[in-house]
Short mmCIF file of C-alpha atoms in Angstrom, two decimals:
data_model
loop_
_atom_site.label_atom_id
_atom_site.label_comp_id
_atom_site.label_asym_id
_atom_site.label_seq_id
_atom_site.Cartn_x
_atom_site.Cartn_y
_atom_site.Cartn_z
CA GLY T 1 -77.37 2.13 -22.40
CA PRO T 2 -76.40 5.73 -21.60
CA GLY T 3 -77.78 6.93 -24.95
CA CYS T 4 -81.29 5.72 -24.19
CA GLN T 5 -84.01 8.03 -22.81
CA ALA T 6 -84.48 5.83 -19.75
CA LEU T 7 -82.83 5.33 -16.43
CA TRP T 8 -79.69 3.30 -16.88
CA VAL T 9 -77.47 1.58 -14.26
CA ASP T 10 -74.29 -0.27 -15.09
CA GLY T 11 -74.15 -3.91 -14.04
CA GLY T 12 -70.81 -3.45 -12.26
CA PRO T 13 -67.83 -5.81 -12.02
CA PRO T 14 -68.60 -9.40 -11.00
CA SER T 15 -66.14 -9.32 -8.09
CA VAL T 16 -63.53 -7.23 -6.32
CA THR T 17 -60.74 -8.61 -4.10
CA VAL T 18 -59.03 -6.54 -1.41
CA SER T 19 -56.74 -7.26 1.54
CA LEU T 20 -57.57 -6.83 5.20
CA GLY T 21 -57.34 -3.23 6.34
CA GLU T 22 -57.57 -1.70 2.87
CA THR T 23 -60.18 0.73 1.55
CA VAL T 24 -62.51 -0.49 -1.19
CA ARG T 25 -64.54 1.63 -3.62
CA LEU T 26 -67.47 0.05 -5.47
CA GLN T 27 -68.80 2.14 -8.35
CA CYS T 28 -72.40 2.54 -9.43
CA LEU T 29 -72.38 4.05 -12.91
CA HIS T 30 -75.76 5.39 -13.95
CA ASN T 31 -77.56 7.92 -16.13
CA SER T 32 -80.90 9.66 -15.56
CA SER T 33 -83.67 9.83 -18.14
CA ARG T 34 -84.51 13.50 -17.61
CA GLN T 35 -82.58 16.57 -16.54
CA ASP T 36 -85.16 17.93 -14.06
CA SER T 37 -85.18 14.77 -11.95
CA SER T 38 -83.01 13.86 -8.98
CA LEU T 39 -81.36 10.53 -8.28
CA ASN T 40 -81.21 8.66 -5.01
CA VAL T 41 -78.46 6.02 -4.82
CA THR T 42 -78.50 3.37 -2.11
CA TRP T 43 -76.40 0.26 -1.53
CA TRP T 44 -77.76 -3.08 -0.48
CA ARG T 45 -76.17 -6.29 0.67
CA VAL T 46 -77.41 -9.50 -0.89
CA LEU T 47 -77.76 -12.40 1.52
CA GLN T 48 -76.28 -15.61 0.19
CA GLY T 49 -77.99 -18.98 0.43
CA ASN T 50 -81.60 -18.06 -0.26
CA ALA T 51 -82.73 -16.07 -3.28
CA THR T 52 -86.06 -15.24 -1.63
CA TRP T 53 -84.45 -13.29 1.20
CA PRO T 54 -84.69 -9.54 0.66
CA ASP T 55 -81.57 -7.46 0.32
CA ILE T 56 -80.36 -5.69 3.44
CA PHE T 57 -79.97 -1.94 3.28
CA TRP T 58 -76.33 -0.96 3.69
CA SER T 59 -75.94 2.78 3.19
CA TYR T 60 -76.81 5.88 1.23
CA SER T 61 -74.27 7.11 -1.26
CA LYS T 62 -73.54 10.82 -0.94
CA VAL T 63 -70.45 10.88 -3.15
CA PRO T 64 -70.43 11.59 -6.90
CA HIS T 65 -71.25 8.66 -9.19
CA GLY T 66 -72.83 6.79 -6.27
CA GLU T 67 -69.69 5.03 -5.01
CA LEU T 68 -69.74 2.80 -1.97
CA ILE T 69 -66.64 3.38 0.16
CA ILE T 70 -65.70 0.90 2.89
CA SER T 71 -62.66 1.88 4.92
CA THR T 72 -60.53 -0.68 6.77
CA VAL T 73 -62.30 -3.75 5.45
CA ASN T 74 -62.42 -6.96 7.46
CA LYS T 75 -63.72 -10.49 6.99
CA SER T 76 -67.26 -9.48 7.93
CA HIS T 77 -67.47 -7.27 4.84
CA THR T 78 -67.25 -10.29 2.53
CA GLY T 79 -70.38 -10.64 0.42
CA MET T 80 -72.43 -9.43 -2.55
CA TYR T 81 -73.25 -5.74 -2.91
CA ARG T 82 -75.53 -4.02 -5.41
CA CYS T 83 -76.55 -0.44 -5.91
CA LYS T 84 -80.09 0.83 -6.46
CA VAL T 85 -80.80 4.08 -8.29
CA GLU T 86 -84.17 5.78 -7.90
CA GLU T 87 -85.21 8.62 -10.18
CA ILE T 88 -87.34 11.13 -8.27
CA PHE T 89 -89.45 14.00 -9.58
CA ASN T 90 -91.61 16.17 -7.32
CA HIS T 91 -90.92 13.80 -4.39
CA THR T 92 -92.21 10.92 -6.42
CA VAL T 93 -90.17 7.90 -7.51
CA LEU T 94 -90.59 7.72 -11.26
CA ASN T 95 -88.40 4.72 -11.84
CA PHE T 96 -85.57 2.69 -10.33
CA GLN T 97 -82.83 0.40 -11.57
CA GLN T 98 -80.22 -1.69 -9.77
CA SER T 99 -76.90 -3.24 -10.64
CA CYS T 100 -76.29 -6.94 -11.04
CA GLY T 101 -74.11 -6.99 -7.94
CA THR T 102 -70.42 -7.15 -7.12
CA TYR T 103 -68.99 -9.81 -4.82
CA LEU T 104 -66.43 -8.43 -2.39
CA ARG T 105 -63.65 -10.81 -1.39
CA VAL T 106 -61.46 -10.01 1.62
CA ARG T 107 -58.18 -11.89 1.89
CA GLU T 108 -55.29 -11.96 4.30
CA PRO T 109 -52.59 -9.43 3.44
CA VAL T 110 -49.79 -10.85 1.33
CA SER T 111 -46.61 -11.08 3.36
CA ARG T 112 -43.98 -8.84 1.89
CA PRO T 113 -40.42 -10.14 1.64
CA PHE T 114 -37.77 -8.81 3.99
CA LEU T 115 -36.07 -7.06 1.09
CA ASP T 116 -38.82 -5.83 -1.17
CA MET T 117 -36.91 -4.89 -4.31
CA GLY T 118 -37.66 -4.73 -7.98
CA GLU T 119 -36.17 -7.07 -10.56
CA GLY T 120 -33.81 -4.38 -11.83
CA THR T 121 -32.37 -3.80 -8.36
CA LYS T 122 -31.95 -7.54 -7.81
CA ASN T 123 -30.10 -7.90 -11.13
CA ASN T 124 -27.78 -5.02 -10.20
CA ILE T 125 -27.00 -6.63 -6.84
CA ILE T 126 -26.25 -9.99 -8.49
CA THR T 127 -23.94 -8.26 -11.00
CA ALA T 128 -22.13 -6.42 -8.20
CA GLU T 129 -21.69 -9.67 -6.25
CA GLY T 130 -20.19 -11.32 -9.33
CA ILE T 131 -17.72 -8.47 -9.80
CA ILE T 132 -16.71 -8.60 -6.12
CA LEU T 133 -16.19 -12.37 -6.25
CA LEU T 134 -14.12 -12.03 -9.42
CA PHE T 135 -12.05 -9.29 -7.80
CA CYS T 136 -11.46 -11.41 -4.69
CA ALA T 137 -10.39 -14.37 -6.84
CA VAL T 138 -8.08 -12.54 -9.27
CA VAL T 139 -6.39 -9.87 -7.16
CA PRO T 140 -4.75 -12.14 -4.52
CA GLY T 141 -3.34 -14.40 -7.22
CA THR T 142 -2.03 -11.44 -9.21
CA LEU T 143 -0.38 -9.93 -6.13
CA LEU T 144 1.22 -13.27 -5.35
CA LEU T 145 2.66 -13.51 -8.87
CA PHE T 146 4.06 -9.97 -8.70
CA ARG T 147 5.56 -10.67 -5.29
CA LYS T 148 7.23 -13.84 -6.56
CA ARG T 149 8.57 -12.02 -9.59
CA TRP T 150 9.90 -9.20 -7.41
CA GLN T 151 11.68 -11.69 -5.15
CA ASN T 152 13.24 -13.38 -8.17
CA LEU T 153 14.46 -10.05 -9.52
CA LYS T 154 15.90 -9.01 -6.15
CA PHE T 155 17.45 -12.25 -4.97
CA GLY T 156 17.66 -14.26 -8.17
CA VAL T 157 21.31 -13.43 -9.08
CA ASP T 158 22.82 -14.30 -5.69
CA VAL T 159 20.77 -17.42 -5.35
CA GLN T 160 21.68 -18.50 -8.87
CA ASP T 161 25.44 -17.97 -8.24
CA ASP T 162 25.35 -19.97 -5.03
CA TYR T 163 23.42 -22.65 -6.80
CA GLU T 164 25.98 -22.82 -9.61
CA ASP T 165 28.87 -23.04 -7.09
CA GLU T 166 27.19 -25.94 -5.40
CA ASN T 167 26.74 -27.69 -8.74
CA LEU T 168 30.43 -27.44 -9.70
CA TYR T 169 31.25 -30.51 -7.68
CA GLU T 170 27.98 -32.24 -8.10
CA GLY T 171 29.19 -34.59 -10.88
CA LEU T 172 32.68 -35.07 -9.52
CA ASN T 173 33.58 -38.58 -8.32
CA LEU T 174 35.70 -38.33 -5.18
CA ASP T 175 37.30 -41.72 -5.87
CA ASP T 176 38.97 -40.23 -8.96
CA CYS T 177 40.84 -37.73 -6.78
CA SER T 178 43.26 -40.43 -5.45
CA MET T 179 45.39 -40.21 -8.61
CA TYR T 180 45.94 -36.49 -8.03
CA GLU T 181 46.95 -37.19 -4.44
CA ASP T 182 49.48 -39.88 -5.52
CA ILE T 183 51.06 -37.57 -8.09
CA SER T 184 51.32 -34.82 -5.51
CA ARG T 185 53.15 -37.09 -3.11
CA GLY T 186 55.63 -38.20 -5.83
CA LEU T 187 56.40 -34.64 -6.87
CA GLN T 188 56.93 -33.62 -3.29
CA GLY T 189 59.80 -36.13 -2.94
CA THR T 190 61.35 -34.96 -6.20
CA TYR T 191 61.31 -31.36 -5.09
CA GLN T 192 62.99 -32.29 -1.85
CA ASP T 193 65.84 -34.21 -3.64
CA VAL T 194 66.48 -31.37 -6.03
CA GLY T 195 66.56 -28.93 -3.21
CA SER T 196 69.33 -30.81 -1.45
CA LEU T 197 71.70 -30.87 -4.48
CA HIS T 198 75.10 -29.09 -4.24
CA ILE T 199 76.52 -27.60 -7.40
CA GLY T 200 80.29 -27.77 -7.52
CA ASP T 201 82.12 -26.91 -4.40
CA GLY T 202 79.81 -24.08 -3.47
CA ASP T 203 77.05 -24.23 -0.98
CA VAL T 204 74.36 -23.39 -3.48
CA GLN T 205 70.96 -24.76 -2.51
CA LEU T 206 67.87 -24.49 -4.64
CA GLU T 207 64.76 -23.11 -3.15
CA LYS T 208 61.88 -25.41 -2.74
CA PRO T 209 58.90 -24.53 -4.78
#
């Protein structure tokens, strides 16, 4: 480990997955055994299918901590990568260590939805839709009730009076009116006889009602 007085190289993650077109960074954590030595970090690609095949040199690492940076990855970058650290003193390689290897997976980019929103935003939109639907359902009915009530207050008295006048004769049987007509005819003859009476010798004549 890092506390030992020997060259140490971290094994690295077993695998890393990135999408097409992204930039990947593979780390090579290490520690030298002596302060007056220099370290040379190189990256190698492990060929799959035959363990006897030698690793293929990929690149030198000139960045701190020996990272391997691959920009705009594509399908051809898929494979196993391992770093090799050489400890050099007076132009002589004293020792070297290498990582276990990290398999790089390259996948197709995940299609993003048309409306890429968080869960909180989606919940707010659903709540707003519910309020709008409730408003559209309640307001027209409320306005209709107020309109009906206003019409009743404005026209209710006149309509009610006309309705009551129409109902005055609703239960009246027209056949029962013949008795009133017969009485009227009898009284009419009586009034005419009384009107033609002469009192005494004078020409007094009663007025007809």
